[in-house]
C-alpha cells in the first residue's frame, strides 16, 4: 500500500485547457505524385518460365489490376534483377554458357516487347531494375548486357524508367 501511495504523490497533476487549432484548407500542404501507386513484380516471373509469363501478359485479370491502379509504375525489380541478362531470342538463352549458369535469368526481346506493350495498354510506366552485378576481372561494372537492353529500348522508341542496382551487394 505504501508503494502505491508514494507513486500517487510523486505523479504531477496537469491542468488541461482547451486549444484552438486552425487548419488552412485553401491550398494543399503536399501533393502526392500522380504515379504514386505502384505494382511490383519480380524479374524472375518473366524470365523463369517463358510460357507462364506469356499467360500473365495475356491475362485480362492482370491487365485489369494494372489499369485499375493507373496511372502507376509497374516496377519489375528486386534482388532477382541482379541475375537477369538480356538476349535477342530464347535460343540465345539456351546456347553456350548461359544454359549452364543456374544463377542467370533470361529476358528476351519478345518478353520485353510484351511487357512494354502491357504497360502502355494499361497506362502504367514500366520501371525496370537493371543488373549491375556483372563484373569484369578488375571488379569494374560490365555494362555490356545492360547497354544492349538500353540500345534496343531506345531503338524501339520505348519510354522506360530505370533503376540501377538494388541496395547492398
Short mmCIF file of N, CA and C in Angstrom, two decimals:
data_model
loop_
_atom_site.label_atom_id
_atom_site.label_comp_id
_atom_site.label_asym_id
_atom_site.label_seq_id
_atom_site.Cartn_x
_atom_site.Cartn_y
_atom_site.Cartn_z
N UNK A 1 0.81 -1.19 0.00
CA UNK A 1 0.00 0.00 0.00
C UNK A 1 0.86 1.26 0.00
N UNK A 2 1.94 1.22 0.71
CA UNK A 2 2.79 2.39 0.81
C UNK A 2 3.41 2.75 -0.52
N UNK A 3 3.84 1.75 -1.27
CA UNK A 3 4.46 2.00 -2.57
C UNK A 3 3.47 2.65 -3.52
N UNK A 4 2.26 2.22 -3.50
CA UNK A 4 1.22 2.80 -4.37
C UNK A 4 0.93 4.24 -3.93
N UNK A 5 0.85 4.44 -2.66
CA UNK A 5 0.58 5.76 -2.12
C UNK A 5 1.67 6.75 -2.50
N UNK A 6 2.95 6.35 -2.40
CA UNK A 6 4.08 7.22 -2.77
C UNK A 6 4.06 7.53 -4.26
N UNK A 7 3.73 6.55 -5.08
CA UNK A 7 3.68 6.77 -6.52
C UNK A 7 2.62 7.79 -6.87
N UNK A 8 1.53 7.77 -6.20
CA UNK A 8 0.46 8.72 -6.47
C UNK A 8 0.90 10.13 -6.06
N UNK A 9 1.63 10.24 -4.99
CA UNK A 9 2.10 11.55 -4.55
C UNK A 9 3.16 12.13 -5.50
N UNK A 10 3.96 11.29 -6.11
CA UNK A 10 5.04 11.75 -6.99
C UNK A 10 4.51 12.20 -8.35
N UNK A 11 3.44 11.60 -8.84
CA UNK A 11 2.91 11.92 -10.16
C UNK A 11 2.36 13.34 -10.16
N UNK A 12 2.89 14.20 -11.03
CA UNK A 12 2.38 15.58 -11.07
C UNK A 12 1.00 15.63 -11.73
N UNK A 13 0.25 16.63 -11.37
CA UNK A 13 -1.08 16.82 -11.95
C UNK A 13 -1.01 17.98 -12.93
N UNK A 14 -1.63 17.77 -14.10
CA UNK A 14 -1.64 18.81 -15.12
C UNK A 14 -3.05 19.32 -15.32
N UNK A 15 -3.15 20.60 -15.55
CA UNK A 15 -4.44 21.19 -15.85
C UNK A 15 -4.50 21.35 -17.37
N UNK A 16 -5.51 20.78 -17.97
CA UNK A 16 -5.66 20.84 -19.42
C UNK A 16 -6.64 21.94 -19.76
N UNK A 17 -6.19 22.82 -20.64
CA UNK A 17 -7.09 23.88 -21.09
C UNK A 17 -7.35 23.70 -22.59
N UNK A 18 -8.49 24.16 -23.07
CA UNK A 18 -8.82 23.99 -24.49
C UNK A 18 -7.84 24.75 -25.38
N UNK A 19 -7.55 24.16 -26.54
CA UNK A 19 -6.64 24.76 -27.52
C UNK A 19 -7.38 24.88 -28.84
N UNK A 20 -7.21 26.00 -29.50
CA UNK A 20 -7.85 26.19 -30.81
C UNK A 20 -6.82 25.91 -31.90
N UNK A 21 -7.20 25.08 -32.86
CA UNK A 21 -6.33 24.75 -33.98
C UNK A 21 -7.00 25.22 -35.26
N UNK A 22 -6.28 25.99 -36.05
CA UNK A 22 -6.79 26.46 -37.33
C UNK A 22 -6.12 25.67 -38.45
N UNK A 23 -6.92 25.11 -39.33
CA UNK A 23 -6.40 24.34 -40.47
C UNK A 23 -6.73 25.09 -41.74
N UNK A 24 -5.69 25.41 -42.49
CA UNK A 24 -5.87 26.13 -43.74
C UNK A 24 -6.23 25.13 -44.84
N UNK A 25 -7.39 25.26 -45.42
CA UNK A 25 -7.84 24.31 -46.44
C UNK A 25 -7.80 24.91 -47.85
N UNK A 26 -7.29 26.13 -47.98
CA UNK A 26 -7.24 26.78 -49.30
C UNK A 26 -6.25 26.12 -50.24
N UNK A 27 -5.14 25.64 -49.69
CA UNK A 27 -4.10 25.04 -50.53
C UNK A 27 -3.56 23.79 -49.84
N UNK A 28 -3.13 22.80 -50.64
CA UNK A 28 -2.61 21.57 -50.03
C UNK A 28 -1.23 21.80 -49.41
N UNK A 29 -0.94 21.03 -48.40
CA UNK A 29 0.37 21.06 -47.78
C UNK A 29 1.36 20.29 -48.64
N UNK A 30 0.89 19.18 -49.20
CA UNK A 30 1.73 18.34 -50.05
C UNK A 30 0.85 17.66 -51.09
N UNK A 31 1.35 17.56 -52.29
CA UNK A 31 0.60 16.89 -53.36
C UNK A 31 1.32 15.59 -53.71
N UNK A 32 0.60 14.51 -53.65
CA UNK A 32 1.16 13.20 -53.98
C UNK A 32 1.28 13.08 -55.50
N UNK A 33 2.42 12.61 -56.01
CA UNK A 33 2.58 12.46 -57.46
C UNK A 33 1.50 11.57 -58.06
N UNK A 34 1.12 11.85 -59.30
CA UNK A 34 0.06 11.09 -59.97
C UNK A 34 0.38 9.60 -60.02
N UNK A 35 1.62 9.27 -60.20
CA UNK A 35 2.02 7.87 -60.34
C UNK A 35 2.51 7.29 -59.00
N UNK A 36 1.89 7.74 -57.92
CA UNK A 36 2.30 7.29 -56.60
C UNK A 36 2.04 5.80 -56.40
N UNK A 37 0.89 5.33 -56.81
CA UNK A 37 0.57 3.92 -56.66
C UNK A 37 1.45 3.08 -57.57
N UNK A 38 1.83 1.91 -57.11
CA UNK A 38 2.71 1.07 -57.90
C UNK A 38 2.35 -0.39 -57.75
N UNK A 39 2.78 -1.15 -58.73
CA UNK A 39 2.70 -2.61 -58.71
C UNK A 39 4.12 -3.10 -58.88
N UNK A 40 4.53 -4.04 -58.08
CA UNK A 40 5.89 -4.57 -58.20
C UNK A 40 5.83 -6.06 -58.50
N UNK A 41 6.71 -6.48 -59.38
CA UNK A 41 6.83 -7.91 -59.66
C UNK A 41 8.30 -8.25 -59.79
N UNK A 42 8.61 -9.48 -59.54
CA UNK A 42 9.98 -9.96 -59.61
C UNK A 42 10.35 -10.21 -61.07
N UNK A 43 11.59 -9.91 -61.46
CA UNK A 43 12.01 -10.23 -62.82
C UNK A 43 12.11 -11.74 -63.03
N UNK A 44 12.07 -12.49 -61.95
CA UNK A 44 12.10 -13.95 -62.09
C UNK A 44 10.85 -14.43 -62.82
N UNK A 45 9.74 -13.72 -62.61
CA UNK A 45 8.48 -14.11 -63.25
C UNK A 45 8.60 -14.13 -64.77
N UNK A 46 9.07 -13.03 -65.42
CA UNK A 46 9.14 -13.09 -66.88
C UNK A 46 10.25 -13.99 -67.40
N UNK A 47 11.26 -14.24 -66.57
CA UNK A 47 12.43 -14.96 -67.07
C UNK A 47 12.40 -16.46 -66.80
N UNK A 48 11.82 -16.87 -65.71
CA UNK A 48 11.93 -18.26 -65.29
C UNK A 48 11.19 -19.22 -66.21
N UNK A 49 9.99 -18.88 -66.58
CA UNK A 49 9.21 -19.77 -67.42
C UNK A 49 8.49 -18.93 -68.46
N UNK A 50 9.03 -18.94 -69.65
CA UNK A 50 8.55 -18.11 -70.74
C UNK A 50 7.04 -18.29 -70.96
N UNK A 51 6.56 -19.52 -70.97
CA UNK A 51 5.15 -19.78 -71.24
C UNK A 51 4.24 -19.29 -70.12
N UNK A 52 4.66 -19.47 -68.87
CA UNK A 52 3.85 -18.98 -67.76
C UNK A 52 3.72 -17.47 -67.79
N UNK A 53 4.82 -16.80 -68.09
CA UNK A 53 4.75 -15.34 -68.12
C UNK A 53 3.93 -14.85 -69.31
N UNK A 54 3.98 -15.58 -70.41
CA UNK A 54 3.13 -15.23 -71.55
C UNK A 54 1.67 -15.22 -71.11
N UNK A 55 1.27 -16.20 -70.31
CA UNK A 55 -0.12 -16.25 -69.87
C UNK A 55 -0.44 -15.08 -68.94
N UNK A 56 0.54 -14.63 -68.15
CA UNK A 56 0.33 -13.47 -67.28
C UNK A 56 0.18 -12.21 -68.13
N UNK A 57 1.05 -12.06 -69.14
CA UNK A 57 0.97 -10.89 -70.01
C UNK A 57 -0.33 -10.85 -70.80
N UNK A 58 -0.86 -12.00 -71.12
CA UNK A 58 -2.12 -12.08 -71.87
C UNK A 58 -3.35 -12.09 -70.96
N UNK A 59 -3.13 -12.12 -69.65
CA UNK A 59 -4.23 -12.21 -68.69
C UNK A 59 -4.99 -10.89 -68.58
N UNK A 60 -6.29 -10.95 -68.78
CA UNK A 60 -7.13 -9.77 -68.61
C UNK A 60 -7.20 -9.36 -67.13
N UNK A 61 -7.07 -10.34 -66.23
CA UNK A 61 -7.10 -10.02 -64.80
C UNK A 61 -5.90 -9.16 -64.41
N UNK A 62 -4.71 -9.54 -64.89
CA UNK A 62 -3.51 -8.77 -64.57
C UNK A 62 -3.58 -7.39 -65.22
N UNK A 63 -4.03 -7.34 -66.46
CA UNK A 63 -4.19 -6.05 -67.14
C UNK A 63 -5.19 -5.18 -66.40
N UNK A 64 -6.26 -5.78 -65.90
CA UNK A 64 -7.27 -5.04 -65.16
C UNK A 64 -6.69 -4.49 -63.85
N UNK A 65 -5.85 -5.28 -63.18
CA UNK A 65 -5.18 -4.83 -61.96
C UNK A 65 -4.32 -3.61 -62.25
N UNK A 66 -3.49 -3.70 -63.29
CA UNK A 66 -2.62 -2.59 -63.63
C UNK A 66 -3.42 -1.35 -64.01
N UNK A 67 -4.42 -1.56 -64.84
CA UNK A 67 -5.25 -0.43 -65.30
C UNK A 67 -6.00 0.21 -64.13
N UNK A 68 -6.46 -0.59 -63.20
CA UNK A 68 -7.18 -0.07 -62.04
C UNK A 68 -6.32 0.81 -61.15
N UNK A 69 -5.02 0.59 -61.16
CA UNK A 69 -4.11 1.40 -60.34
C UNK A 69 -3.48 2.55 -61.12
N UNK A 70 -3.75 2.62 -62.41
CA UNK A 70 -3.11 3.65 -63.23
C UNK A 70 -3.69 5.03 -62.93
N UNK A 71 -2.88 6.08 -63.11
CA UNK A 71 -1.51 5.98 -63.57
C UNK A 71 -0.62 5.49 -62.43
N UNK A 72 0.26 4.59 -62.74
CA UNK A 72 1.12 3.99 -61.72
C UNK A 72 2.41 3.52 -62.36
N UNK A 73 3.35 3.14 -61.53
CA UNK A 73 4.56 2.47 -62.00
C UNK A 73 4.37 0.98 -61.86
N UNK A 74 4.79 0.25 -62.87
CA UNK A 74 4.87 -1.20 -62.78
C UNK A 74 6.36 -1.49 -62.66
N UNK A 75 6.80 -1.75 -61.45
CA UNK A 75 8.22 -1.98 -61.19
C UNK A 75 8.52 -3.47 -61.31
N UNK A 76 9.48 -3.76 -62.16
CA UNK A 76 9.98 -5.12 -62.28
C UNK A 76 11.41 -5.07 -61.75
N UNK A 77 11.59 -5.60 -60.56
CA UNK A 77 12.91 -5.49 -59.94
C UNK A 77 12.98 -6.26 -58.65
N UNK A 78 14.03 -5.96 -57.92
CA UNK A 78 14.29 -6.66 -56.68
C UNK A 78 15.61 -7.40 -56.80
N UNK A 79 15.91 -8.22 -55.81
CA UNK A 79 17.20 -8.92 -55.82
C UNK A 79 17.37 -9.83 -57.02
N UNK A 80 16.28 -10.38 -57.52
CA UNK A 80 16.37 -11.26 -58.69
C UNK A 80 16.88 -10.52 -59.92
N UNK A 81 16.73 -9.19 -59.96
CA UNK A 81 17.18 -8.41 -61.11
C UNK A 81 18.69 -8.55 -61.32
N UNK A 82 19.40 -8.84 -60.26
CA UNK A 82 20.86 -8.99 -60.36
C UNK A 82 21.25 -10.23 -61.16
N UNK A 83 20.28 -11.08 -61.46
CA UNK A 83 20.56 -12.33 -62.19
C UNK A 83 20.10 -12.27 -63.64
N UNK A 84 19.47 -11.17 -64.06
CA UNK A 84 18.86 -11.11 -65.38
C UNK A 84 19.86 -10.67 -66.45
N UNK A 85 19.84 -11.37 -67.57
CA UNK A 85 20.60 -10.95 -68.74
C UNK A 85 19.64 -10.87 -69.92
N UNK A 86 19.88 -9.89 -70.79
CA UNK A 86 19.03 -9.63 -71.93
C UNK A 86 19.60 -10.33 -73.17
N UNK A 87 18.72 -11.03 -73.90
CA UNK A 87 19.12 -11.72 -75.13
C UNK A 87 18.06 -11.51 -76.19
N UNK A 88 18.48 -11.54 -77.44
CA UNK A 88 17.56 -11.32 -78.56
C UNK A 88 16.49 -12.40 -78.61
N UNK A 89 16.87 -13.65 -78.43
CA UNK A 89 15.92 -14.75 -78.58
C UNK A 89 16.06 -15.75 -77.44
N UNK A 90 15.07 -16.59 -77.31
CA UNK A 90 15.10 -17.66 -76.32
C UNK A 90 16.23 -18.64 -76.65
N UNK A 91 16.49 -18.82 -77.93
CA UNK A 91 17.56 -19.72 -78.35
C UNK A 91 18.92 -19.26 -77.83
N UNK A 92 19.16 -17.94 -77.86
CA UNK A 92 20.41 -17.41 -77.32
C UNK A 92 20.54 -17.75 -75.84
N UNK A 93 19.42 -17.75 -75.15
CA UNK A 93 19.44 -18.07 -73.72
C UNK A 93 19.83 -19.52 -73.49
N UNK A 94 19.44 -20.37 -74.40
CA UNK A 94 19.67 -21.81 -74.24
C UNK A 94 21.04 -22.23 -74.74
N UNK A 95 21.70 -21.40 -75.55
CA UNK A 95 23.01 -21.72 -76.11
C UNK A 95 24.14 -21.32 -75.18
N UNK A 96 25.28 -21.93 -75.36
CA UNK A 96 26.51 -21.51 -74.69
C UNK A 96 26.48 -21.63 -73.19
N UNK A 97 27.27 -20.77 -72.56
CA UNK A 97 27.45 -20.81 -71.11
C UNK A 97 26.19 -20.44 -70.35
N UNK A 98 25.32 -19.66 -70.98
CA UNK A 98 24.13 -19.20 -70.27
C UNK A 98 23.31 -20.38 -69.75
N UNK A 99 23.16 -21.41 -70.57
CA UNK A 99 22.35 -22.56 -70.17
C UNK A 99 22.93 -23.27 -68.95
N UNK A 100 24.26 -23.18 -68.77
CA UNK A 100 24.90 -23.85 -67.65
C UNK A 100 24.95 -22.99 -66.39
N UNK A 101 24.59 -21.73 -66.50
CA UNK A 101 24.66 -20.83 -65.37
C UNK A 101 23.30 -20.75 -64.68
N UNK A 102 23.14 -21.47 -63.60
CA UNK A 102 21.85 -21.52 -62.89
C UNK A 102 21.50 -20.19 -62.25
N UNK A 103 22.49 -19.34 -62.09
CA UNK A 103 22.24 -18.06 -61.45
C UNK A 103 21.58 -17.06 -62.39
N UNK A 104 21.66 -17.31 -63.70
CA UNK A 104 21.15 -16.35 -64.66
C UNK A 104 19.68 -16.56 -64.99
N UNK A 105 19.02 -15.46 -65.25
CA UNK A 105 17.64 -15.47 -65.75
C UNK A 105 17.67 -14.73 -67.09
N UNK A 106 16.92 -15.21 -68.05
CA UNK A 106 16.97 -14.66 -69.39
C UNK A 106 15.75 -13.79 -69.68
N UNK A 107 16.00 -12.58 -70.16
CA UNK A 107 14.95 -11.68 -70.62
C UNK A 107 15.12 -11.54 -72.13
N UNK A 108 14.13 -11.98 -72.90
CA UNK A 108 14.22 -11.91 -74.36
C UNK A 108 13.55 -10.64 -74.89
N UNK A 109 13.87 -10.30 -76.13
CA UNK A 109 13.22 -9.15 -76.78
C UNK A 109 11.71 -9.34 -76.81
N UNK A 110 11.26 -10.55 -77.10
CA UNK A 110 9.83 -10.83 -77.19
C UNK A 110 9.13 -10.51 -75.87
N UNK A 111 9.70 -10.98 -74.78
CA UNK A 111 9.12 -10.71 -73.45
C UNK A 111 9.18 -9.21 -73.15
N UNK A 112 10.31 -8.58 -73.45
CA UNK A 112 10.47 -7.14 -73.20
C UNK A 112 9.41 -6.34 -73.97
N UNK A 113 9.20 -6.69 -75.23
CA UNK A 113 8.19 -6.01 -76.06
C UNK A 113 6.80 -6.18 -75.47
N UNK A 114 6.48 -7.37 -75.01
CA UNK A 114 5.16 -7.62 -74.43
C UNK A 114 4.98 -6.91 -73.10
N UNK A 115 6.05 -6.85 -72.30
CA UNK A 115 5.98 -6.12 -71.03
C UNK A 115 5.70 -4.64 -71.30
N UNK A 116 6.43 -4.08 -72.24
CA UNK A 116 6.24 -2.67 -72.54
C UNK A 116 4.84 -2.43 -73.13
N UNK A 117 4.41 -3.31 -74.00
CA UNK A 117 3.08 -3.19 -74.59
C UNK A 117 1.99 -3.22 -73.53
N UNK A 118 2.14 -4.07 -72.55
CA UNK A 118 1.15 -4.15 -71.46
C UNK A 118 1.16 -2.86 -70.64
N UNK A 119 2.35 -2.34 -70.39
CA UNK A 119 2.44 -1.07 -69.64
C UNK A 119 1.72 0.04 -70.40
N UNK A 120 1.91 0.13 -71.70
CA UNK A 120 1.25 1.17 -72.50
C UNK A 120 -0.27 0.95 -72.49
N UNK A 121 -0.68 -0.30 -72.70
CA UNK A 121 -2.11 -0.64 -72.75
C UNK A 121 -2.83 -0.28 -71.45
N UNK A 122 -2.13 -0.38 -70.33
CA UNK A 122 -2.77 -0.16 -69.02
C UNK A 122 -2.44 1.21 -68.42
N UNK A 123 -1.78 2.07 -69.19
CA UNK A 123 -1.42 3.41 -68.72
C UNK A 123 -0.54 3.37 -67.47
N UNK A 124 0.37 2.41 -67.45
CA UNK A 124 1.36 2.35 -66.36
C UNK A 124 2.73 2.63 -66.96
N UNK A 125 3.64 3.08 -66.14
CA UNK A 125 5.02 3.31 -66.57
C UNK A 125 5.86 2.13 -66.13
N UNK A 126 6.58 1.55 -67.06
CA UNK A 126 7.45 0.43 -66.73
C UNK A 126 8.72 0.97 -66.08
N UNK A 127 8.99 0.50 -64.86
CA UNK A 127 10.20 0.85 -64.13
C UNK A 127 10.99 -0.46 -64.00
N UNK A 128 12.17 -0.50 -64.60
CA UNK A 128 12.92 -1.74 -64.65
C UNK A 128 14.24 -1.62 -63.90
N UNK A 129 14.53 -2.60 -63.08
CA UNK A 129 15.73 -2.68 -62.25
C UNK A 129 16.83 -3.36 -63.05
N UNK A 130 17.87 -2.59 -63.39
CA UNK A 130 18.96 -3.13 -64.21
C UNK A 130 19.95 -3.95 -63.39
N UNK A 131 20.57 -4.92 -64.05
CA UNK A 131 21.57 -5.78 -63.42
C UNK A 131 22.90 -5.03 -63.37
N UNK A 132 23.36 -4.74 -62.18
CA UNK A 132 24.68 -4.10 -62.05
C UNK A 132 25.70 -5.04 -61.39
N UNK A 133 25.39 -6.32 -61.37
CA UNK A 133 26.28 -7.29 -60.72
C UNK A 133 27.30 -7.91 -61.67
N UNK A 134 27.09 -7.79 -62.97
CA UNK A 134 28.06 -8.34 -63.92
C UNK A 134 29.35 -7.55 -63.77
N UNK A 135 30.43 -8.25 -63.46
CA UNK A 135 31.71 -7.58 -63.21
C UNK A 135 32.81 -8.12 -64.11
N UNK A 136 33.74 -7.23 -64.44
CA UNK A 136 34.93 -7.62 -65.18
C UNK A 136 35.96 -8.15 -64.18
N UNK A 137 37.05 -8.69 -64.68
CA UNK A 137 38.06 -9.27 -63.79
C UNK A 137 38.64 -8.24 -62.82
N UNK A 138 38.69 -6.97 -63.24
CA UNK A 138 39.24 -5.93 -62.36
C UNK A 138 38.21 -5.41 -61.34
N UNK A 139 36.99 -5.97 -61.37
CA UNK A 139 35.96 -5.59 -60.43
C UNK A 139 35.04 -4.47 -60.91
N UNK A 140 35.37 -3.86 -62.05
CA UNK A 140 34.51 -2.80 -62.57
C UNK A 140 33.25 -3.39 -63.19
N UNK A 141 32.25 -2.56 -63.35
CA UNK A 141 30.94 -2.99 -63.86
C UNK A 141 31.03 -3.35 -65.33
N UNK A 142 30.55 -4.53 -65.67
CA UNK A 142 30.45 -4.94 -67.07
C UNK A 142 29.03 -4.59 -67.52
N UNK A 143 28.89 -3.44 -68.13
CA UNK A 143 27.58 -2.93 -68.53
C UNK A 143 27.19 -3.33 -69.96
N UNK A 144 27.95 -4.21 -70.59
CA UNK A 144 27.70 -4.54 -72.00
C UNK A 144 26.29 -5.11 -72.22
N UNK A 145 25.81 -5.96 -71.32
CA UNK A 145 24.47 -6.53 -71.50
C UNK A 145 23.39 -5.48 -71.24
N UNK A 146 23.59 -4.65 -70.24
CA UNK A 146 22.65 -3.57 -69.96
C UNK A 146 22.62 -2.61 -71.15
N UNK A 147 23.79 -2.35 -71.74
CA UNK A 147 23.88 -1.48 -72.91
C UNK A 147 23.04 -2.03 -74.07
N UNK A 148 23.06 -3.35 -74.24
CA UNK A 148 22.24 -3.97 -75.29
C UNK A 148 20.75 -3.71 -75.05
N UNK A 149 20.31 -3.87 -73.80
CA UNK A 149 18.91 -3.63 -73.46
C UNK A 149 18.55 -2.16 -73.67
N UNK A 150 19.42 -1.25 -73.23
CA UNK A 150 19.16 0.17 -73.40
C UNK A 150 19.08 0.54 -74.88
N UNK A 151 20.03 0.06 -75.68
CA UNK A 151 20.02 0.34 -77.12
C UNK A 151 18.77 -0.19 -77.79
N UNK A 152 18.38 -1.40 -77.45
CA UNK A 152 17.17 -1.98 -78.03
C UNK A 152 15.95 -1.14 -77.65
N UNK A 153 15.87 -0.76 -76.37
CA UNK A 153 14.74 0.01 -75.87
C UNK A 153 14.62 1.36 -76.57
N UNK A 154 15.74 2.05 -76.70
CA UNK A 154 15.75 3.35 -77.39
C UNK A 154 15.39 3.16 -78.86
N UNK A 155 15.94 2.12 -79.48
CA UNK A 155 15.65 1.84 -80.89
C UNK A 155 14.17 1.58 -81.14
N UNK A 156 13.49 1.03 -80.16
CA UNK A 156 12.06 0.76 -80.29
C UNK A 156 11.21 1.99 -79.96
N UNK A 157 11.85 3.02 -79.41
CA UNK A 157 11.12 4.22 -79.02
C UNK A 157 10.37 4.07 -77.71
N UNK A 158 10.79 3.12 -76.88
CA UNK A 158 10.13 2.88 -75.61
C UNK A 158 10.56 3.92 -74.58
N UNK A 159 9.64 4.31 -73.73
CA UNK A 159 9.91 5.23 -72.65
C UNK A 159 9.85 4.44 -71.34
N UNK A 160 11.02 4.09 -70.82
CA UNK A 160 11.12 3.24 -69.63
C UNK A 160 11.87 4.01 -68.55
N UNK A 161 11.46 3.83 -67.31
CA UNK A 161 12.18 4.38 -66.17
C UNK A 161 13.11 3.29 -65.66
N UNK A 162 14.35 3.66 -65.37
CA UNK A 162 15.37 2.67 -64.99
C UNK A 162 15.78 2.83 -63.54
N UNK A 163 16.07 1.71 -62.91
CA UNK A 163 16.64 1.69 -61.57
C UNK A 163 17.94 0.92 -61.69
N UNK A 164 19.03 1.52 -61.23
CA UNK A 164 20.32 0.84 -61.29
C UNK A 164 20.65 0.27 -59.93
N UNK A 165 20.75 -1.03 -59.87
CA UNK A 165 21.10 -1.70 -58.62
C UNK A 165 19.91 -1.87 -57.71
N UNK A 166 20.18 -2.59 -56.65
CA UNK A 166 19.10 -2.92 -55.72
C UNK A 166 19.64 -3.01 -54.31
N UNK A 167 20.21 -1.91 -53.85
CA UNK A 167 20.71 -1.90 -52.49
C UNK A 167 22.09 -2.52 -52.37
N UNK A 168 22.35 -3.13 -51.25
CA UNK A 168 23.68 -3.71 -50.98
C UNK A 168 23.93 -4.94 -51.84
N UNK A 169 25.21 -5.16 -52.12
CA UNK A 169 25.61 -6.32 -52.93
C UNK A 169 26.42 -7.26 -52.08
#
